[in-house]
XYZ file of C-alpha atoms in Angstrom:
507
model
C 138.881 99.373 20.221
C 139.072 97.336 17.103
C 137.594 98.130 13.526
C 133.837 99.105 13.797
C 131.721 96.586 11.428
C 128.718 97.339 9.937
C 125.389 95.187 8.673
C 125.936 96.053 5.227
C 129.898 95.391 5.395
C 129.108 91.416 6.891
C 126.174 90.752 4.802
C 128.269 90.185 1.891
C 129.324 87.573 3.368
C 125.636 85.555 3.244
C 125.896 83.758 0.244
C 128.906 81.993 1.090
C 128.393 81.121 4.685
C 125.545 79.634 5.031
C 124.911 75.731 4.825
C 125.838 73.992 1.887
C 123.940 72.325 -0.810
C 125.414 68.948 -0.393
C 125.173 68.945 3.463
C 128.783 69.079 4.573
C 128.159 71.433 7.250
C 126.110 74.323 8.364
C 127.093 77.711 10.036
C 125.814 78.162 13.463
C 126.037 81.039 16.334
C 125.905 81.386 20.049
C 125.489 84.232 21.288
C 127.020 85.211 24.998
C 124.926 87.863 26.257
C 125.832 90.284 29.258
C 121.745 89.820 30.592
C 120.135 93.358 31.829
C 118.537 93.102 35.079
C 117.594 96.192 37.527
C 115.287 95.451 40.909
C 113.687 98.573 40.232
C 112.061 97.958 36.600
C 109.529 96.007 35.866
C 109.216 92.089 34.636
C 108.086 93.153 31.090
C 111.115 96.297 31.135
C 113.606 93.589 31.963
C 112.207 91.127 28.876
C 111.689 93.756 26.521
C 115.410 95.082 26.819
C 117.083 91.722 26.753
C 115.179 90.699 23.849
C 116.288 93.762 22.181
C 120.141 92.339 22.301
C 118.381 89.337 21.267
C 117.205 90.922 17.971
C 120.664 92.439 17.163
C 122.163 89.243 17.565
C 119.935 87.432 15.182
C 120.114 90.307 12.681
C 123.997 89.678 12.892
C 124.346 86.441 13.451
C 122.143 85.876 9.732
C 123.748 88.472 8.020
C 127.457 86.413 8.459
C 125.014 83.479 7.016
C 124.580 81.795 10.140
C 121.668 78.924 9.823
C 121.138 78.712 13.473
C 121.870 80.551 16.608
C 121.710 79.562 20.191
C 121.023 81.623 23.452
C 121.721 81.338 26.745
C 119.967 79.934 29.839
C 118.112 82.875 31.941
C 119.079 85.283 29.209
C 115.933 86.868 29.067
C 115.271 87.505 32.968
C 117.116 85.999 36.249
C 116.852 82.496 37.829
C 114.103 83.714 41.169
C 112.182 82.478 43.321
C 108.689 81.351 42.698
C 106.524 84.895 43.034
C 109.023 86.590 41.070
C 109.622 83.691 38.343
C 105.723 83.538 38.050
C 105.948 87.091 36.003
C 108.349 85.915 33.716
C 106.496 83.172 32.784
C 104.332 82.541 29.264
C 102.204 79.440 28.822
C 104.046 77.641 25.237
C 101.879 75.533 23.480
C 102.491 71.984 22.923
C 103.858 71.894 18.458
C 103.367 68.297 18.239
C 99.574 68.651 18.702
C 99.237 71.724 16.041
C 101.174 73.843 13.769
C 102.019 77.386 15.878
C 103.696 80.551 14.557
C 103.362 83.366 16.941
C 105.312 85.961 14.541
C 101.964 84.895 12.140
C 99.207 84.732 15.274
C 100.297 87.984 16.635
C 96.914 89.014 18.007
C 96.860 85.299 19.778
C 100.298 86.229 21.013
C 99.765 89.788 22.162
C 100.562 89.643 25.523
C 103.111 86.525 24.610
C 105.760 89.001 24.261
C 108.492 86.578 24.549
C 106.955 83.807 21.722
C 106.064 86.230 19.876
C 109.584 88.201 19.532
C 111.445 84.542 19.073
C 109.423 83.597 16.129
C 109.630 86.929 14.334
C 113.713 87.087 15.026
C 113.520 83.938 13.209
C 111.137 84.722 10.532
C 112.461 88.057 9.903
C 116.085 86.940 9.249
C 115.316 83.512 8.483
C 117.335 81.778 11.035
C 116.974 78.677 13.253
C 116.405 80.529 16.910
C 117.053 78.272 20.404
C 116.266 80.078 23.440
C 115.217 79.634 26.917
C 112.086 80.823 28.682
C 109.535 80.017 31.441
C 106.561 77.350 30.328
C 104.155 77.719 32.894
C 101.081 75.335 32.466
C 98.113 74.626 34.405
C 98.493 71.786 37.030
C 95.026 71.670 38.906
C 94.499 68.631 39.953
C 97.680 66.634 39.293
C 98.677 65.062 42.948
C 102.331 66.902 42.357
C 100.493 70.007 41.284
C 102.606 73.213 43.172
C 100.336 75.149 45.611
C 99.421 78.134 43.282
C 98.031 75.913 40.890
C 100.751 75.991 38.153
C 104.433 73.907 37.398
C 106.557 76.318 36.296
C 108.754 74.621 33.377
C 112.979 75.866 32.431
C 112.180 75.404 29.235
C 114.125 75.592 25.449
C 112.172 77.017 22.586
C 113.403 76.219 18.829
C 111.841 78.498 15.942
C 112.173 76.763 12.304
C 113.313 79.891 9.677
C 109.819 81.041 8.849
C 108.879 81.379 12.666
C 107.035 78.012 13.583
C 107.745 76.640 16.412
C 109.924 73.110 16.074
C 110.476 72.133 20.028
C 109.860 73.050 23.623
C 111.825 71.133 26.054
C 111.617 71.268 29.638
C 115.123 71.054 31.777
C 115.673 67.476 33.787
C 118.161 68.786 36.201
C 117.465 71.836 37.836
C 120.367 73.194 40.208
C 119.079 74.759 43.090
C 116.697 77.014 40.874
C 113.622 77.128 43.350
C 110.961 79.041 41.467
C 111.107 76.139 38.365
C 109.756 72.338 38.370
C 111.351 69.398 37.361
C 110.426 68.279 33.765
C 107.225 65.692 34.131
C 108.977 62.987 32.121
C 112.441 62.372 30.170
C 111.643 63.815 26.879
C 113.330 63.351 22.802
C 115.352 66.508 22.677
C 115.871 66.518 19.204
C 113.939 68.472 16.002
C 115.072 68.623 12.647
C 115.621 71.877 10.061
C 117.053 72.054 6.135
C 120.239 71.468 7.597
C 120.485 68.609 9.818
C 119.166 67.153 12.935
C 119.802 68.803 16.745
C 119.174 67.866 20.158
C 119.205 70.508 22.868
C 119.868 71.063 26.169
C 120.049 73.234 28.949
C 122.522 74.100 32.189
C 122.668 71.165 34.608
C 122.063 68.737 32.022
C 125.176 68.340 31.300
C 126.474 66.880 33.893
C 124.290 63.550 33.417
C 123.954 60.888 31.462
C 120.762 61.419 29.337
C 122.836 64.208 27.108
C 125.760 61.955 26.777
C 123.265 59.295 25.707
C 121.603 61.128 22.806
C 124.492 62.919 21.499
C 125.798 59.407 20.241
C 122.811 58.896 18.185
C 123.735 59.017 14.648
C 120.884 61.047 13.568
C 122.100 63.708 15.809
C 124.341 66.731 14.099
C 124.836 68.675 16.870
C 124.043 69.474 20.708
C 123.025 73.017 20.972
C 123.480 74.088 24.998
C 121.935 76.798 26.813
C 123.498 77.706 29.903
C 124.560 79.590 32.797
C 127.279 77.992 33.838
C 129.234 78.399 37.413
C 133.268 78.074 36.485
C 134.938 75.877 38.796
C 138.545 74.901 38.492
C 140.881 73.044 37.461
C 138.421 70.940 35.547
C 135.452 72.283 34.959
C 135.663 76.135 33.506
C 133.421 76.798 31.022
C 134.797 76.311 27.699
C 137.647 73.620 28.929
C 134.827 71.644 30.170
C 132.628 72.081 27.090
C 135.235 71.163 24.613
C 136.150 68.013 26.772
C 132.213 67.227 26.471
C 132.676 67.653 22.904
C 135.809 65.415 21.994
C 134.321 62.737 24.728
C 131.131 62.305 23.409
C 132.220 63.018 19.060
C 130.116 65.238 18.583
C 129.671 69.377 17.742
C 128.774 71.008 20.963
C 127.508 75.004 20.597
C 127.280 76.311 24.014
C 125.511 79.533 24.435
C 126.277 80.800 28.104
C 125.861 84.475 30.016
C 127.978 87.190 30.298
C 127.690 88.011 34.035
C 131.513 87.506 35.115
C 130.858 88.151 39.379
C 128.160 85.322 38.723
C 131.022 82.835 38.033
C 129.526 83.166 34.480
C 131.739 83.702 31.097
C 132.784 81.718 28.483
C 130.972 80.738 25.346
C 132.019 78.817 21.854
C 131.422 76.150 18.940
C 133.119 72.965 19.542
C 133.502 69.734 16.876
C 133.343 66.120 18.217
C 136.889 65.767 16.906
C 138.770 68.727 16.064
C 137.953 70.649 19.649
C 137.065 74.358 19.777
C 135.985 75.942 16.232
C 135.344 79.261 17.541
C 135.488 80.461 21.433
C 135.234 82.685 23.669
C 136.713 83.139 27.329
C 137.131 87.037 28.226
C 135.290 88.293 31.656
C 134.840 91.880 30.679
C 131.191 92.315 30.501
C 130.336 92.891 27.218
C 127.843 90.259 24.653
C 129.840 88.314 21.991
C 128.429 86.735 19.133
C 130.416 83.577 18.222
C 130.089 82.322 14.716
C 131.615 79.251 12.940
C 131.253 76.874 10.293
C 130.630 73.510 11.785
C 131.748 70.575 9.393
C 129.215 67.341 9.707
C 131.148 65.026 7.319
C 134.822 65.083 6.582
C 136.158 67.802 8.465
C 139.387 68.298 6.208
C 137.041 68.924 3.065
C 135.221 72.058 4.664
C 137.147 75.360 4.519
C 137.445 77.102 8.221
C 135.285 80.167 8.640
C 134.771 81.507 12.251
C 134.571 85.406 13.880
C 133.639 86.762 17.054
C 131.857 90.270 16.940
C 131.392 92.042 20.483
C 127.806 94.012 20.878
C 126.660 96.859 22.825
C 123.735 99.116 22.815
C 125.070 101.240 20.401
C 127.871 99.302 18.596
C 129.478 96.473 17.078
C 133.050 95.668 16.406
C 135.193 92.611 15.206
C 136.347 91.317 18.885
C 140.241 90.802 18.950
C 142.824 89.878 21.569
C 140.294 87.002 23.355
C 141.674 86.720 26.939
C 143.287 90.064 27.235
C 141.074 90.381 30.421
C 141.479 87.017 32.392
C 143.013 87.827 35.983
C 145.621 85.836 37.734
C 142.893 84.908 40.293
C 139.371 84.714 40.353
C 138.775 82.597 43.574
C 136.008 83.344 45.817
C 137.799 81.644 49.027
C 140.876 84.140 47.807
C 138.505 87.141 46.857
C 135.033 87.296 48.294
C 132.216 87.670 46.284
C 132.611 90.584 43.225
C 130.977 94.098 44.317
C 130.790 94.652 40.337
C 129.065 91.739 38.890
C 129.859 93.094 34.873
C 133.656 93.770 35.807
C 135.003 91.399 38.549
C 135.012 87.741 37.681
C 135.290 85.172 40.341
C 135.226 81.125 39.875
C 134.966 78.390 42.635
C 136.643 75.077 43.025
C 136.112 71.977 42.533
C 135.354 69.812 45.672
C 138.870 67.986 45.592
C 138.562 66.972 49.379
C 139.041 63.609 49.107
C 141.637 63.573 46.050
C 145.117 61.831 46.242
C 147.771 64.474 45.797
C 151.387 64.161 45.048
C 153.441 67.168 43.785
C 156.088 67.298 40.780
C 159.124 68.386 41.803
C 161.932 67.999 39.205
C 162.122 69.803 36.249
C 160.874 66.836 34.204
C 160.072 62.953 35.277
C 157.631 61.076 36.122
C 154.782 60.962 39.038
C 152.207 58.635 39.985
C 149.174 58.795 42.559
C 146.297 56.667 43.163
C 142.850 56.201 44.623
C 140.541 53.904 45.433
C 141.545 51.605 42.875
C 142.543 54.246 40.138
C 146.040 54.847 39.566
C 147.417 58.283 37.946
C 150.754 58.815 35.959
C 152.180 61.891 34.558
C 155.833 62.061 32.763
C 156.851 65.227 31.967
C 159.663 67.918 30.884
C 159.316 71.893 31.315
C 161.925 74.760 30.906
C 162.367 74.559 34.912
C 159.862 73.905 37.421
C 158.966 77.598 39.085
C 155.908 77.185 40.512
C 153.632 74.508 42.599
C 151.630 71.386 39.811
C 150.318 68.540 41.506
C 149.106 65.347 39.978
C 145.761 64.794 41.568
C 143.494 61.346 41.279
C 140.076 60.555 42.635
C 137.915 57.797 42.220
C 134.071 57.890 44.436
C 131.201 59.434 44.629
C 131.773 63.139 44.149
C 130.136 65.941 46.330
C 128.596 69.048 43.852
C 128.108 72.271 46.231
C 127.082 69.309 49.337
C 123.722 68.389 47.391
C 124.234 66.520 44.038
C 125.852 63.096 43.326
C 127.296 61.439 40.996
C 130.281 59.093 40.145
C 133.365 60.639 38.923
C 137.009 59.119 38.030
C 139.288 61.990 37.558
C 143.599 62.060 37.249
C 144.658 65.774 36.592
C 147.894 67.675 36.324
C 147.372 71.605 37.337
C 148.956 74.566 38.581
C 148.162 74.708 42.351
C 148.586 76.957 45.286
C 148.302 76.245 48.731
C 146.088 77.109 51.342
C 145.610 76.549 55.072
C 146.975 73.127 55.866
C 146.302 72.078 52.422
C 148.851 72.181 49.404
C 147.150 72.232 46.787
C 143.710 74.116 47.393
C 143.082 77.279 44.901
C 144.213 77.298 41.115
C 145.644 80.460 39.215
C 144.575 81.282 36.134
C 147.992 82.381 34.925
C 151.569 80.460 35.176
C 155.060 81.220 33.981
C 156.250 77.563 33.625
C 156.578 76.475 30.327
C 155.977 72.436 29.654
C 158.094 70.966 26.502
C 156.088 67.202 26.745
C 153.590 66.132 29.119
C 151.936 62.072 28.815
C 148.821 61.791 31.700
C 147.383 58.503 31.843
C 144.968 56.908 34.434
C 143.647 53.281 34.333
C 139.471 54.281 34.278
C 136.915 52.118 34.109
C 134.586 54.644 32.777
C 133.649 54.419 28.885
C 133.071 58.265 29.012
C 136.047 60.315 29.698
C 136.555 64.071 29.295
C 139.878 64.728 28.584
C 141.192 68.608 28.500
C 144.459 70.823 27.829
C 144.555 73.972 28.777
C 147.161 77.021 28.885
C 148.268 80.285 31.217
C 145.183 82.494 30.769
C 142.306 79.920 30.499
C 143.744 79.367 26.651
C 142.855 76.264 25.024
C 145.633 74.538 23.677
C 145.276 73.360 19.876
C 144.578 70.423 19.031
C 147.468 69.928 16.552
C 149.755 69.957 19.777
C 147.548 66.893 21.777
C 146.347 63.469 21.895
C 143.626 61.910 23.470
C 143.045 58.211 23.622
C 140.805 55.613 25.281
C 142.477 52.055 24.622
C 140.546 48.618 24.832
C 141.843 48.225 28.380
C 140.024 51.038 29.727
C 143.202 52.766 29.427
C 142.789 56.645 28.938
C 146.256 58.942 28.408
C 146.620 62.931 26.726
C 149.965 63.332 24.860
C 151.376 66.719 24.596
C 154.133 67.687 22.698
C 155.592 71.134 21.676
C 159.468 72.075 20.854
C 158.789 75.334 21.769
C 156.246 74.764 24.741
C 153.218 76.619 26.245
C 152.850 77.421 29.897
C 150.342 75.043 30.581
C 147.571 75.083 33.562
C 145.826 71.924 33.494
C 145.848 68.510 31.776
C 143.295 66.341 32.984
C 140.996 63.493 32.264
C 137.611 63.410 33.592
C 135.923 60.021 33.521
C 132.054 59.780 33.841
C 130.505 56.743 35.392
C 126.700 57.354 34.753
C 125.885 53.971 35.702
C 127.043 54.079 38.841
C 125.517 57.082 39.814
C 122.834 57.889 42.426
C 119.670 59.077 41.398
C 119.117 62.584 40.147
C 117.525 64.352 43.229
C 116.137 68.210 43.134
């Protein structure tokens, strides 16, 4: 285990960490937290202890001078159905009509435990809190009104440093999640601190166009992200997929996601519009990480790097090291089965790549080109020696999520494939040998939104010092790679986004 760290030893740190007086950036924090749960305790057992990891992490996350820190989605209790989500729930007042501080109402917020606890992390260590809860409100009489009277809200909370409360925000896009109700109305996101303006968002969100949408306005610094998020491969693991957001959209993502690795859940980090991951994450052992990093919001060359990662448990704290150690070659579920130990056996899914063009590479190095329905794919290449099975993979539709959701995808992607039943390219390792010298992907989208990702053996994500990403006038999109000495690569891919031509959002 690495070097133990202290409060005392990181506080001296404060003073220089924080945000600065010119504005040039702020220091934020996610935290990735390994969420208690037992069948046999009670609603308020199950809060209480999972806002006690929430306290330690604010406590740390302000003594390493962090201005803000982000939580995940269904950190506090488990997505349910609608009895048992009903008992997590607390009823948050609307802070547009009035001024509310639970930390300073505490006899109002007695039996608020959850309010109450958020403001007073913030107040008490003077930190910009974003979590999610339960809003349940009072429907009687509203023609969509649920049965038992209520709507039961996914909602974000933000607390300003002294404890009031800034936002609530209810999700848009609930996956599956049957004891919740869709948000009422699309809502502004966004609330402003002493160090810049945020939007937030939760889970499902991101796969639409609304969070694309405000993340370009210029008043917005950063997207903060609460999630629990289901890994899926090639293109859309966790902190791949949220860096890709990132550089697609130009703008500072922090993504705050569980710890629960047999949920397809791990994966966690800070990522800048422009120079990709800041600080990250991606280790399914079980255990809560607190991800810190100094986010630049003007010229990114003019603000000195700062970033740790400090693993939490019960009982102690230590600087986390070696990042990775712990990804296995495999983590299918149609390989594996579902994990027996949720904490300690991580799984992912895959994409649904049923209707994708695939052609494989088969030299050493050269050149390969697919297409699909009107969108072509080319890869050149060279690598050390061609060991194992990459296809180049295109796709251009309506895409399929999980046989309920819709929406409009235009995706070319080298990966590291393995076959499977009469297909040849069907489950994707998380580990390969073959070591790629140059790689140039390019696909001729139509989409103005396009994801584009670089990833290496072990879920690693490749520096971006060693790629290029470019959309040209012509709708042209193409990743350069280039490395004298290589890296075993997994995936390159570009993942283009055609919100206008999707379906509407159903639940």
């Amino acid at each position: 285990m690495a070097h133990k760290l202290t409060l005392f030893a990181v506080a001296t740190v404060l003073l220089v960490l924080g945000a600065d007086a010119n504005g040039c950036f702020f220091t934020g924090a996610v935290f990735e937290h390994t969420r208690y749960y037992s069948k046999n305790d009670s609603a308020r057992h199950i809060v209480e202890k999972n806002l006690v990891s929430y306290r330690r992490a604010a406590e740390i996350a302000s003594s390493k001078g962090a201005d803000i820190v982000v939580f995940p989605d269904y950190g506090i209790f488990p997505p349910s159905e609608r009895a048992q989500a009903k008992k997590y729930m607390e009823t948050i007042p609307d802070p547009k009509k009035s001024r509310v501080n639970p930390c300073e109402e505490r006899e109002a917020y007695s039996q608020k435990i959850i309010l109450r606890t958020l403001s007073c992390m913030a107040k008490e260590n003077s930190i910009v809190v974003v979590a999610s809860m339960g809003d349940l409100q009072k429907c009687e009489g509203d023609p969509d009104c649920p049965e038992d009277g209520d709507f039961h809200f996914s909602a974000s909370v933000a607390f300003d440093r002294d404890g009031t409360l800034l936002m609530k925000y209810h999700k848009e896009h609930l996956f599956y999640e049957f004891g919740m109700d869709l948000a009422r109305a699309q809502q502004n996101s966004t609330f402003e601190t002493d160090f810049g303006t945020f939007a937030t968002y939760q889970g499902f969100d991101i796969d639409f166009g609304r969070m694309s949408e405000v993340a370009r306005w210029q008043t917005v610094d950063a997207v903060l992200y609460s999630v629990m998020f289901i890994d899926q491969a090639p293109q859309m693991m966790s902190v791949q997929f949220w860096e890709s957001w990132a550089l697609a959209n130009n703008k500072t993502l922090l993504a705050a996601n569980t710890q629960i690795p047999g949920y397809l859940a791990v994966g966690s980090g800070i990522f800048h519009g422009e120079e990709g991951a800041l600080s990250y994450t991606f280790n399914p052992e079980g255990i809560s990480k607190l991800i810190v990093a100094r986010v630049p919001k003007c010229d990114f060359e003019s603000v000195a790097p700062y970033a740790s990662i400090t693993a939490i448990t019960d009982d102690e704290m230590w600087e986390w090291k070696g990042d990775g150690h712990d990804v296995p070659e495999v983590c299918s579920r149609t390989l594996l089965n579902d994990s027996t130990e949720i904490v300690r056996e991580y799984r992912c899914m895959e994409e649904n790549m049923t209707d994708y063009t695939f052609v494989k590479l088969t030299a050493p190095k050269g050149h390969v080109d697919a297409c699909n329905n009107g969108v072509c794919c080319f890869v050149e290449y060279e690598t050390d020696g061609l060991t194992e099975d990459y296809y180049l993979g295109v796709f251009n539709g309506t895409y399929n999520h999980f046989g309920r959701y819709n929406w409009f995808e235009e995706d070319c992607v080298m990966a590291r494939c393995d076959p499977l039943g009469d297909r040849p390219c069907a489950t994707f390792p998380m580990k390969s040998e073959t070591v790629f010298r140059h790689l140039h992907l390019k696909a001729n989208f139509t989409s103005k939104v396009v994801f584009p990702s670089v990833t290496e053996s072990g879920m690693r994500l490749v520096p971006r010092s060693e790629w290029h990403h470019h959309s040209h006038g012509n709708l042209l999109s193409d990743i350069r790679f280039d490395r004298e000495s290589g890296r075993k690569l997994l995936v390159a891919g570009l993942k283009g986004r055609c919100y206008d031509k999707d379906p509407p959002y159903k639940r």
